[in-house]
Amino acid sequence: MDYKKEENLRRGPWLEEEDERLVKFVTLLGERRWDYLARVSGLKRSGKSCRLRWMNYLNPSLKRGPMSLEEETIIFQLHAFWGNKWSKIARRLPGRTDNEVKNYYRTHFRKKLEGQNYDKIVDWSRNTGEDLLRKYKETEITWTRTTTQEHGFDKTVKESKQINMESDKETCGGIFERESFGVMKSPYENRISDWISEISTGQSDANVREERTCSSSENNININVGSWWFQETRDIEEFSCSLWS
DNA sequence: AATGGCCCCAACCGCCGTTTC
DNA sequence: AGAAACGGCGGTTGGGGCCAT
């Protein structure tokens, strides 16, 4: 959609009422057809704006709070491998968006990089992130299909299972274990969660069917970890290879 | 208390690849 | 097959908040 042609569209910060309405319609219609969703919802926003607001702020799978040391290390290392592939990097960080990663890098790393070496920014000898990555290298990821509850209805997912080659202990999750992250929610975010819970109770069967279809897609593997989930792609093999070669 | 500078991040923009019709 | 619509991505911007002076 051409923003310049849509003179009557609202711009700038989202109002609470707009967020509430967007959450309702995304829950009802799903995360697709954003222009259509923007029209039928009555929001005077572009589809793109709606998508961005949902993806970067309202999506309940997003994690809030400061970046952990592990996340910081991952961002830094993957940026060294891939450059400004923010969405690709963000997919390695459950609950983080490309925008968030991009902003974080710009404010925390780029400035520091001026006149400094990489090893001065991240103390590799003491950094637990490196240990984490080494541990990850030593693991083998297998996939299992499970059914869990998502927003009050069944959701079939493929769940990652890491098998540590040394200890032979299994841990579930994506790249990290759940305990690696602290989830913080503001009162406003709690309200959004409440809206979603309320709406989901009356979710239509059609939407449930569609949700299941998406989850079982060959190329999109939804990984459910506790109360949140994220999308992983098949290039995890590529990730593993390039990271450790 | 006022103000100027800086930081952070939500939101916008434009481009491009993919999907749909 | 081709045009239009849609969705994703990376770069950029603007405004609010914080802090030093």
PDB file of C-alpha atoms (C1' of nucleotides) in Angstrom:
ATOM      1  CA  MET A   1       0.000   0.000   0.000  1.00  0.00           C
ATOM      2  CA  ASP A   2       1.237   3.445  -0.858  1.00  0.00           C
ATOM      3  CA  TYR A   3       1.184   5.541   2.281  1.00  0.00           C
ATOM      4  CA  LYS A   4       1.246   8.796   0.356  1.00  0.00           C
ATOM      5  CA  LYS A   5      -2.017   7.919  -1.379  1.00  0.00           C
ATOM      6  CA  GLU A   6      -3.743   7.196   1.908  1.00  0.00           C
ATOM      7  CA  GLU A   7      -4.120  10.722   3.228  1.00  0.00           C
ATOM      8  CA  ASN A   8      -6.727   9.755   5.820  1.00  0.00           C
ATOM      9  CA  LEU A   9      -4.592   7.110   7.502  1.00  0.00           C
ATOM     10  CA  ARG A  10      -3.453   7.744  11.033  1.00  0.00           C
ATOM     11  CA  ARG A  11       0.254   7.965  11.689  1.00  0.00           C
ATOM     12  CA  GLY A  12       2.471   8.039  14.701  1.00  0.00           C
ATOM     13  CA  PRO A  13       2.164   6.329  18.069  1.00  0.00           C
ATOM     14  CA  TRP A  14      -0.631   3.844  18.578  1.00  0.00           C
ATOM     15  CA  LEU A  15      -3.432   4.565  21.015  1.00  0.00           C
ATOM     16  CA  GLU A  16      -4.512   1.999  23.586  1.00  0.00           C
ATOM     17  CA  GLU A  17      -7.895   1.656  21.849  1.00  0.00           C
ATOM     18  CA  GLU A  18      -6.164   0.955  18.557  1.00  0.00           C
ATOM     19  CA  ASP A  19      -4.013  -1.721  20.165  1.00  0.00           C
ATOM     20  CA  GLU A  20      -7.052  -3.333  21.719  1.00  0.00           C
ATOM     21  CA  ARG A  21      -8.869  -3.372  18.399  1.00  0.00           C
ATOM     22  CA  LEU A  22      -5.856  -4.728  16.547  1.00  0.00           C
ATOM     23  CA  VAL A  23      -5.375  -7.528  19.064  1.00  0.00           C
ATOM     24  CA  LYS A  24      -9.032  -8.494  18.685  1.00  0.00           C
ATOM     25  CA  PHE A  25      -8.900  -8.643  14.915  1.00  0.00           C
ATOM     26  CA  VAL A  26      -5.557 -10.417  14.705  1.00  0.00           C
ATOM     27  CA  THR A  27      -6.893 -13.020  17.101  1.00  0.00           C
ATOM     28  CA  LEU A  28      -9.982 -13.439  14.975  1.00  0.00           C
ATOM     29  CA  LEU A  29      -8.426 -13.290  11.507  1.00  0.00           C
ATOM     30  CA  GLY A  30      -4.911 -14.467  12.140  1.00  0.00           C
ATOM     31  CA  GLU A  31      -1.556 -12.923  11.307  1.00  0.00           C
ATOM     32  CA  ARG A  32      -2.113 -12.498   7.591  1.00  0.00           C
ATOM     33  CA  ARG A  33      -3.883 -10.328   5.039  1.00  0.00           C
ATOM     34  CA  TRP A  34      -2.932  -7.196   6.886  1.00  0.00           C
ATOM     35  CA  ASP A  35      -4.494  -4.754   4.435  1.00  0.00           C
ATOM     36  CA  TYR A  36      -7.786  -6.619   4.692  1.00  0.00           C
ATOM     37  CA  LEU A  37      -7.502  -6.741   8.455  1.00  0.00           C
ATOM     38  CA  ALA A  38      -6.776  -3.013   8.575  1.00  0.00           C
ATOM     39  CA  ARG A  39      -9.865  -2.277   6.486  1.00  0.00           C
ATOM     40  CA  VAL A  40     -12.386  -4.492   8.248  1.00  0.00           C
ATOM     41  CA  SER A  41     -11.143  -3.539  11.701  1.00  0.00           C
ATOM     42  CA  GLY A  42     -11.942   0.094  11.062  1.00  0.00           C
ATOM     43  CA  LEU A  43      -8.466   1.094  12.146  1.00  0.00           C
ATOM     44  CA  LYS A  44      -7.303   4.095  10.203  1.00  0.00           C
ATOM     45  CA  ARG A  45      -3.941   2.444   9.748  1.00  0.00           C
ATOM     46  CA  SER A  46      -2.231   0.796   6.828  1.00  0.00           C
ATOM     47  CA  GLY A  47      -1.910  -2.958   6.759  1.00  0.00           C
ATOM     48  CA  LYS A  48       1.806  -2.558   7.039  1.00  0.00           C
ATOM     49  CA  SER A  49       1.459  -0.409  10.110  1.00  0.00           C
ATOM     50  CA  CYS A  50      -0.858  -2.994  11.702  1.00  0.00           C
ATOM     51  CA  ARG A  51       1.558  -5.796  10.930  1.00  0.00           C
ATOM     52  CA  LEU A  52       4.487  -3.874  12.329  1.00  0.00           C
ATOM     53  CA  ARG A  53       2.621  -2.966  15.495  1.00  0.00           C
ATOM     54  CA  TRP A  54       1.645  -6.596  16.044  1.00  0.00           C
ATOM     55  CA  MET A  55       5.014  -8.089  15.157  1.00  0.00           C
ATOM     56  CA  ASN A  56       7.086  -5.628  17.137  1.00  0.00           C
ATOM     57  CA  TYR A  57       4.907  -4.892  20.132  1.00  0.00           C
ATOM     58  CA  LEU A  58       1.572  -6.636  20.606  1.00  0.00           C
ATOM     59  CA  ASN A  59       2.487 -10.214  19.771  1.00  0.00           C
ATOM     60  CA  PRO A  60       2.204 -12.121  23.076  1.00  0.00           C
ATOM     61  CA  SER A  61       5.201 -14.268  22.207  1.00  0.00           C
ATOM     62  CA  LEU A  62       7.481 -11.258  22.464  1.00  0.00           C
ATOM     63  CA  LYS A  63       9.827 -11.015  25.375  1.00  0.00           C
ATOM     64  CA  ARG A  64      10.315  -7.770  27.227  1.00  0.00           C
ATOM     65  CA  GLY A  65      13.102  -6.580  29.378  1.00  0.00           C
ATOM     66  CA  PRO A  66      16.796  -6.047  28.859  1.00  0.00           C
ATOM     67  CA  MET A  67      18.945  -8.305  26.727  1.00  0.00           C
ATOM     68  CA  SER A  68      20.710 -11.029  28.656  1.00  0.00           C
ATOM     69  CA  LEU A  69      24.419 -11.590  28.366  1.00  0.00           C
ATOM     70  CA  GLU A  70      23.738 -14.693  26.302  1.00  0.00           C
ATOM     71  CA  GLU A  71      21.522 -12.768  23.902  1.00  0.00           C
ATOM     72  CA  GLU A  72      24.061  -9.988  23.645  1.00  0.00           C
ATOM     73  CA  THR A  73      26.759 -12.482  22.755  1.00  0.00           C
ATOM     74  CA  ILE A  74      24.612 -14.227  20.187  1.00  0.00           C
ATOM     75  CA  ILE A  75      23.756 -10.932  18.518  1.00  0.00           C
ATOM     76  CA  PHE A  76      27.360  -9.937  18.385  1.00  0.00           C
ATOM     77  CA  GLN A  77      28.606 -13.270  17.056  1.00  0.00           C
ATOM     78  CA  LEU A  78      25.875 -13.734  14.487  1.00  0.00           C
ATOM     79  CA  HIS A  79      26.315 -10.178  13.264  1.00  0.00           C
ATOM     80  CA  ALA A  80      29.972 -10.990  12.738  1.00  0.00           C
ATOM     81  CA  PHE A  81      28.876 -13.955  10.585  1.00  0.00           C
ATOM     82  CA  TRP A  82      25.925 -12.542   8.745  1.00  0.00           C
ATOM     83  CA  GLY A  83      26.213  -8.781   8.885  1.00  0.00           C
ATOM     84  CA  ASN A  84      23.022  -6.740   9.055  1.00  0.00           C
ATOM     85  CA  LYS A  85      20.700  -9.712   8.627  1.00  0.00           C
ATOM     86  CA  TRP A  86      18.575  -8.579  11.540  1.00  0.00           C
ATOM     87  CA  SER A  87      15.603 -10.821  10.938  1.00  0.00           C
ATOM     88  CA  LYS A  88      17.888 -13.815  10.567  1.00  0.00           C
ATOM     89  CA  ILE A  89      19.643 -12.971  13.806  1.00  0.00           C
ATOM     90  CA  ALA A  90      16.336 -12.291  15.546  1.00  0.00           C
ATOM     91  CA  ARG A  91      15.128 -15.793  14.657  1.00  0.00           C
ATOM     92  CA  ARG A  92      17.911 -17.120  16.871  1.00  0.00           C
ATOM     93  CA  LEU A  93      16.617 -15.068  19.771  1.00  0.00           C
ATOM     94  CA  PRO A  94      13.183 -16.260  20.864  1.00  0.00           C
ATOM     95  CA  GLY A  95      10.849 -13.399  21.651  1.00  0.00           C
ATOM     96  CA  ARG A  96      13.078 -10.746  20.126  1.00  0.00           C
ATOM     97  CA  THR A  97      12.238  -8.873  16.947  1.00  0.00           C
ATOM     98  CA  ASP A  98      14.485  -7.804  14.117  1.00  0.00           C
ATOM     99  CA  ASN A  99      13.746  -4.202  15.044  1.00  0.00           C
ATOM    100  CA  GLU A 100      14.782  -4.820  18.619  1.00  0.00           C
ATOM    101  CA  VAL A 101      17.981  -6.582  17.611  1.00  0.00           C
ATOM    102  CA  LYS A 102      18.780  -3.870  15.120  1.00  0.00           C
ATOM    103  CA  ASN A 103      18.204  -1.100  17.649  1.00  0.00           C
ATOM    104  CA  TYR A 104      20.158  -2.943  20.266  1.00  0.00           C
ATOM    105  CA  TYR A 105      23.127  -3.469  18.018  1.00  0.00           C
ATOM    106  CA  ARG A 106      23.139   0.124  16.890  1.00  0.00           C
ATOM    107  CA  THR A 107      23.016   1.527  20.391  1.00  0.00           C
ATOM    108  CA  HIS A 108      25.194  -0.970  22.211  1.00  0.00           C
ATOM    109  CA  PHE A 109      27.723  -2.285  19.719  1.00  0.00           C
ATOM    110  CA  ARG A 110      28.291  -0.040  16.775  1.00  0.00           C
ATOM    111  CA  LYS A 111      29.291   2.870  18.931  1.00  0.00           C
ATOM    112  CA  LYS A 112      31.656   0.712  20.934  1.00  0.00           C
ATOM    113  CA  LEU A 113      33.155  -0.753  17.762  1.00  0.00           C
ATOM    114  CA  GLU A 114      34.577   2.574  16.779  1.00  0.00           C
ATOM    115  CA  GLY A 115      38.214   2.254  17.700  1.00  0.00           C
ATOM    116  CA  GLN A 116      37.853  -1.000  19.569  1.00  0.00           C
ATOM    117  CA  ASN A 117      38.432  -4.663  18.848  1.00  0.00           C
ATOM    118  CA  TYR A 118      35.740  -7.287  19.158  1.00  0.00           C
ATOM    119  CA  ASP A 119      37.442  -9.025  22.054  1.00  0.00           C
ATOM    120  CA  LYS A 120      37.409  -5.847  24.072  1.00  0.00           C
ATOM    121  CA  ILE A 121      33.657  -5.642  23.875  1.00  0.00           C
ATOM    122  CA  VAL A 122      32.889  -9.196  24.825  1.00  0.00           C
ATOM    123  CA  ASP A 123      35.215 -10.799  27.290  1.00  0.00           C
ATOM    124  CA  TRP A 124      35.330 -14.222  25.670  1.00  0.00           C
ATOM    125  CA  SER A 125      37.391 -15.778  28.427  1.00  0.00           C
ATOM    126  CA  ARG A 126      34.723 -15.140  31.051  1.00  0.00           C
ATOM    127  CA  ASN A 127      31.636 -14.850  28.899  1.00  0.00           C
ATOM    128  CA  THR A 128      29.031 -17.483  29.569  1.00  0.00           C
ATOM    129  CA  GLY A 129      27.680 -16.933  26.084  1.00  0.00           C
ATOM    130  CA  GLU A 130      30.663 -18.642  24.550  1.00  0.00           C
ATOM    131  CA  ASP A 131      30.194 -21.580  26.872  1.00  0.00           C
ATOM    132  CA  LEU A 132      26.588 -21.633  25.825  1.00  0.00           C
ATOM    133  CA  LEU A 133      27.518 -21.674  22.168  1.00  0.00           C
ATOM    134  CA  ARG A 134      30.065 -24.417  22.726  1.00  0.00           C
ATOM    135  CA  LYS A 135      27.458 -26.397  24.559  1.00  0.00           C
ATOM    136  CA  TYR A 136      25.069 -25.815  21.700  1.00  0.00           C
ATOM    137  CA  LYS A 137      27.636 -27.051  19.244  1.00  0.00           C
ATOM    138  CA  GLU A 138      27.872 -30.247  21.233  1.00  0.00           C
ATOM    139  CA  THR A 139      24.197 -30.872  21.043  1.00  0.00           C
ATOM    140  CA  GLU A 140      22.113 -32.556  18.461  1.00  0.00           C
ATOM    141  CA  ILE A 141      18.699 -31.175  17.714  1.00  0.00           C
ATOM    142  CA  THR A 142      15.866 -33.520  17.037  1.00  0.00           C
ATOM    143  CA  TRP A 143      12.249 -32.670  16.414  1.00  0.00           C
ATOM    144  CA  THR A 144       9.182 -34.095  18.014  1.00  0.00           C
ATOM    145  CA  ARG A 145       5.569 -33.311  17.337  1.00  0.00           C
ATOM    146  CA  THR A 146       3.438 -32.403  20.323  1.00  0.00           C
ATOM    147  CA  THR A 147       0.081 -30.841  20.989  1.00  0.00           C
ATOM    148  CA  THR A 148      -0.162 -28.014  23.472  1.00  0.00           C
ATOM    149  CA  GLN A 149      -2.569 -25.278  24.458  1.00  0.00           C
ATOM    150  CA  GLU A 150      -2.113 -21.895  22.821  1.00  0.00           C
ATOM    151  CA  HIS A 151      -4.474 -19.084  23.783  1.00  0.00           C
ATOM    152  CA  GLY A 152      -6.999 -21.600  25.025  1.00  0.00           C
ATOM    153  CA  PHE A 153      -7.101 -23.969  22.074  1.00  0.00           C
ATOM    154  CA  ASP A 154      -5.064 -26.914  20.878  1.00  0.00           C
ATOM    155  CA  LYS A 155      -1.961 -26.196  18.905  1.00  0.00           C
ATOM    156  CA  THR A 156       0.076 -28.887  17.228  1.00  0.00           C
ATOM    157  CA  VAL A 157       3.720 -28.035  17.116  1.00  0.00           C
ATOM    158  CA  LYS A 158       7.098 -29.496  16.499  1.00  0.00           C
ATOM    159  CA  GLU A 159       9.160 -29.145  19.631  1.00  0.00           C
ATOM    160  CA  SER A 160      12.906 -28.967  19.645  1.00  0.00           C
ATOM    161  CA  LYS A 161      14.753 -31.398  21.836  1.00  0.00           C
ATOM    162  CA  GLN A 162      18.411 -30.930  22.536  1.00  0.00           C
ATOM    163  CA  ILE A 163      20.413 -33.967  23.447  1.00  0.00           C
ATOM    164  CA  ASN A 164      23.678 -33.138  25.097  1.00  0.00           C
ATOM    165  CA  MET A 165      26.262 -35.500  23.656  1.00  0.00           C
ATOM    166  CA  GLU A 166      28.400 -35.458  26.778  1.00  0.00           C
ATOM    167  CA  SER A 167      25.898 -35.765  29.576  1.00  0.00           C
ATOM    168  CA  ASP A 168      23.240 -37.452  27.480  1.00  0.00           C
ATOM    169  CA  LYS A 169      20.764 -35.191  29.228  1.00  0.00           C
ATOM    170  CA  GLU A 170      17.815 -33.858  27.315  1.00  0.00           C
ATOM    171  CA  THR A 171      16.740 -30.259  27.482  1.00  0.00           C
ATOM    172  CA  CYS A 172      13.826 -28.722  25.667  1.00  0.00           C
ATOM    173  CA  GLY A 173      13.755 -25.324  24.093  1.00  0.00           C
ATOM    174  CA  GLY A 174      15.232 -23.456  21.201  1.00  0.00           C
ATOM    175  CA  ILE A 175      18.795 -22.346  21.364  1.00  0.00           C
ATOM    176  CA  PHE A 176      18.395 -21.595  25.056  1.00  0.00           C
ATOM    177  CA  GLU A 177      16.636 -23.037  27.975  1.00  0.00           C
ATOM    178  CA  ARG A 178      13.623 -21.169  29.280  1.00  0.00           C
ATOM    179  CA  GLU A 179      15.423 -20.129  32.445  1.00  0.00           C
ATOM    180  CA  SER A 180      17.909 -18.146  30.421  1.00  0.00           C
ATOM    181  CA  PHE A 181      15.460 -15.300  30.067  1.00  0.00           C
ATOM    182  CA  GLY A 182      13.564 -13.075  32.431  1.00  0.00           C
ATOM    183  CA  VAL A 183      10.113 -12.169  31.163  1.00  0.00           C
ATOM    184  CA  MET A 184       8.918  -8.781  32.333  1.00  0.00           C
ATOM    185  CA  LYS A 185       5.478  -7.413  31.682  1.00  0.00           C
ATOM    186  CA  SER A 186       4.135  -3.927  32.198  1.00  0.00           C
ATOM    187  CA  PRO A 187       0.546  -3.422  33.353  1.00  0.00           C
ATOM    188  CA  TYR A 188      -0.319  -2.386  29.815  1.00  0.00           C
ATOM    189  CA  GLU A 189       1.118  -5.596  28.425  1.00  0.00           C
ATOM    190  CA  ASN A 190      -0.787  -7.555  31.020  1.00  0.00           C
ATOM    191  CA  ARG A 191      -3.987  -5.929  29.803  1.00  0.00           C
ATOM    192  CA  ILE A 192      -3.140  -6.916  26.252  1.00  0.00           C
ATOM    193  CA  SER A 193      -2.625 -10.486  27.425  1.00  0.00           C
ATOM    194  CA  ASP A 194      -5.996 -10.313  29.128  1.00  0.00           C
ATOM    195  CA  TRP A 195      -7.684  -9.136  25.918  1.00  0.00           C
ATOM    196  CA  ILE A 196      -6.146 -12.023  24.045  1.00  0.00           C
ATOM    197  CA  SER A 197      -7.300 -14.494  26.658  1.00  0.00           C
ATOM    198  CA  GLU A 198     -10.837 -13.113  26.547  1.00  0.00           C
ATOM    199  CA  ILE A 199     -11.008 -13.130  22.776  1.00  0.00           C
ATOM    200  CA  SER A 200      -9.468 -16.559  22.397  1.00  0.00           C
ATOM    201  CA  THR A 201     -12.180 -18.130  24.476  1.00  0.00           C
ATOM    202  CA  GLY A 202     -14.620 -17.488  21.668  1.00  0.00           C
ATOM    203  CA  GLN A 203     -12.292 -18.289  18.841  1.00  0.00           C
ATOM    204  CA  SER A 204     -13.913 -19.825  15.810  1.00  0.00           C
ATOM    205  CA  ASP A 205     -13.258 -23.409  14.701  1.00  0.00           C
ATOM    206  CA  ALA A 206     -12.078 -22.173  11.338  1.00  0.00           C
ATOM    207  CA  ASN A 207      -9.311 -20.246  12.936  1.00  0.00           C
ATOM    208  CA  VAL A 208      -8.246 -23.250  14.934  1.00  0.00           C
ATOM    209  CA  ARG A 209      -8.079 -25.322  11.756  1.00  0.00           C
ATOM    210  CA  GLU A 210      -6.002 -22.688  10.059  1.00  0.00           C
ATOM    211  CA  GLU A 211      -3.699 -22.467  13.047  1.00  0.00           C
ATOM    212  CA  ARG A 212      -3.110 -26.183  12.892  1.00  0.00           C
ATOM    213  CA  THR A 213      -2.407 -26.002   9.175  1.00  0.00           C
ATOM    214  CA  CYS A 214       0.194 -23.325   9.689  1.00  0.00           C
ATOM    215  CA  SER A 215       1.855 -25.225  12.501  1.00  0.00           C
ATOM    216  CA  SER A 216       2.251 -28.354  10.481  1.00  0.00           C
ATOM    217  CA  SER A 217       3.748 -26.587   7.501  1.00  0.00           C
ATOM    218  CA  GLU A 218       6.871 -28.307   6.220  1.00  0.00           C
ATOM    219  CA  ASN A 219       8.970 -25.195   6.093  1.00  0.00           C
ATOM    220  CA  ASN A 220       7.723 -23.482   9.212  1.00  0.00           C
ATOM    221  CA  ILE A 221       8.436 -25.198  12.473  1.00  0.00           C
ATOM    222  CA  ASN A 222       6.752 -23.665  15.476  1.00  0.00           C
ATOM    223  CA  ILE A 223       8.668 -24.335  18.624  1.00  0.00           C
ATOM    224  CA  ASN A 224       6.647 -24.160  21.795  1.00  0.00           C
ATOM    225  CA  VAL A 225       8.616 -23.431  24.907  1.00  0.00           C
ATOM    226  CA  GLY A 226       6.513 -22.857  28.007  1.00  0.00           C
ATOM    227  CA  SER A 227       4.118 -19.963  27.537  1.00  0.00           C
ATOM    228  CA  TRP A 228       5.760 -18.547  24.479  1.00  0.00           C
ATOM    229  CA  TRP A 229       6.698 -19.788  21.068  1.00  0.00           C
ATOM    230  CA  PHE A 230       8.705 -18.706  18.114  1.00  0.00           C
ATOM    231  CA  GLN A 231       9.206 -19.634  14.522  1.00  0.00           C
ATOM    232  CA  GLU A 232      12.269 -21.488  13.440  1.00  0.00           C
ATOM    233  CA  THR A 233      13.278 -22.280   9.898  1.00  0.00           C
ATOM    234  CA  ARG A 234      15.191 -25.034   8.261  1.00  0.00           C
ATOM    235  CA  ASP A 235      18.295 -22.936   7.947  1.00  0.00           C
ATOM    236  CA  ILE A 236      19.147 -23.967  11.491  1.00  0.00           C
ATOM    237  CA  GLU A 237      21.345 -26.551   9.810  1.00  0.00           C
ATOM    238  CA  GLU A 238      22.967 -23.766   7.878  1.00  0.00           C
ATOM    239  CA  PHE A 239      23.380 -21.908  11.137  1.00  0.00           C
ATOM    240  CA  SER A 240      25.054 -24.826  12.828  1.00  0.00           C
ATOM    241  CA  CYS A 241      27.406 -25.435   9.928  1.00  0.00           C
ATOM    242  CA  SER A 242      28.466 -21.870   9.318  1.00  0.00           C
ATOM    243  CA  LEU A 243      28.813 -21.044  12.959  1.00  0.00           C
ATOM    244  CA  TRP A 244      31.170 -23.851  13.739  1.00  0.00           C
ATOM    245  CA  SER A 245      33.105 -24.338  10.545  1.00  0.00           C
TER     246      SER A 245
ATOM    247  C1'  DA B   1      14.120  25.099  37.600  1.00  0.00           C
ATOM    248  C1'  DA B   2      15.578  25.533  32.827  1.00  0.00           C
ATOM    249  C1'  DT B   3      17.895  23.829  28.967  1.00  0.00           C
ATOM    250  C1'  DG B   4      20.649  21.475  25.786  1.00  0.00           C
ATOM    251  C1'  DG B   5      22.596  17.131  24.398  1.00  0.00           C
ATOM    252  C1'  DC B   6      22.329  12.401  24.086  1.00  0.00           C
ATOM    253  C1'  DC B   7      20.206   7.836  24.093  1.00  0.00           C
ATOM    254  C1'  DC B   8      16.724   4.667  23.077  1.00  0.00           C
ATOM    255  C1'  DC B   9      13.164   2.707  20.525  1.00  0.00           C
ATOM    256  C1'  DA B  10       8.697   2.759  18.113  1.00  0.00           C
ATOM    257  C1'  DA B  11       7.301   3.778  13.755  1.00  0.00           C
ATOM    258  C1'  DC B  12       7.931   4.982   8.998  1.00  0.00           C
ATOM    259  C1'  DC B  13       9.872   4.421   4.339  1.00  0.00           C
ATOM    260  C1'  DG B  14      11.184   2.266   0.176  1.00  0.00           C
ATOM    261  C1'  DC B  15      12.567  -1.639  -2.022  1.00  0.00           C
ATOM    262  C1'  DC B  16      12.168  -6.318  -3.336  1.00  0.00           C
ATOM    263  C1'  DG B  17      10.645 -11.148  -3.350  1.00  0.00           C
ATOM    264  C1'  DT B  18       6.576 -14.004  -3.092  1.00  0.00           C
ATOM    265  C1'  DT B  19       1.857 -15.085  -3.606  1.00  0.00           C
ATOM    266  C1'  DT B  20      -2.557 -14.627  -5.601  1.00  0.00           C
ATOM    267  C1'  DC B  21      -5.734 -13.841  -9.176  1.00  0.00           C
TER     268       DC B  21
ATOM    269  C1'  DA C   1       2.345 -15.132 -18.153  1.00  0.00           C
ATOM    270  C1'  DG C   2       1.768 -10.907 -16.098  1.00  0.00           C
ATOM    271  C1'  DA C   3      -0.148  -7.540 -13.022  1.00  0.00           C
ATOM    272  C1'  DA C   4      -1.574  -6.472  -8.482  1.00  0.00           C
ATOM    273  C1'  DA C   5      -1.532  -7.345  -3.768  1.00  0.00           C
ATOM    274  C1'  DC C   6       0.839  -8.804   0.043  1.00  0.00           C
ATOM    275  C1'  DG C   7       4.550  -9.568   3.229  1.00  0.00           C
ATOM    276  C1'  DG C   8       9.352  -9.170   4.788  1.00  0.00           C
ATOM    277  C1'  DC C   9      13.468  -6.747   5.313  1.00  0.00           C
ATOM    278  C1'  DG C  10      16.993  -3.205   6.320  1.00  0.00           C
ATOM    279  C1'  DG C  11      17.734   1.692   6.734  1.00  0.00           C
ATOM    280  C1'  DT C  12      16.196   5.910   8.688  1.00  0.00           C
ATOM    281  C1'  DT C  13      13.714   9.229  11.485  1.00  0.00           C
ATOM    282  C1'  DG C  14      11.425  11.617  15.181  1.00  0.00           C
ATOM    283  C1'  DG C  15      10.012  12.167  19.717  1.00  0.00           C
ATOM    284  C1'  DG C  16      10.116  11.143  24.592  1.00  0.00           C
ATOM    285  C1'  DG C  17      12.901  10.552  28.550  1.00  0.00           C
ATOM    286  C1'  DC C  18      17.073  10.977  31.076  1.00  0.00           C
ATOM    287  C1'  DC C  19      21.042  13.362  32.654  1.00  0.00           C
ATOM    288  C1'  DA C  20      24.558  16.757  33.151  1.00  0.00           C
ATOM    289  C1'  DT C  21      25.278  21.529  33.468  1.00  0.00           C
TER     290       DT C  21
END
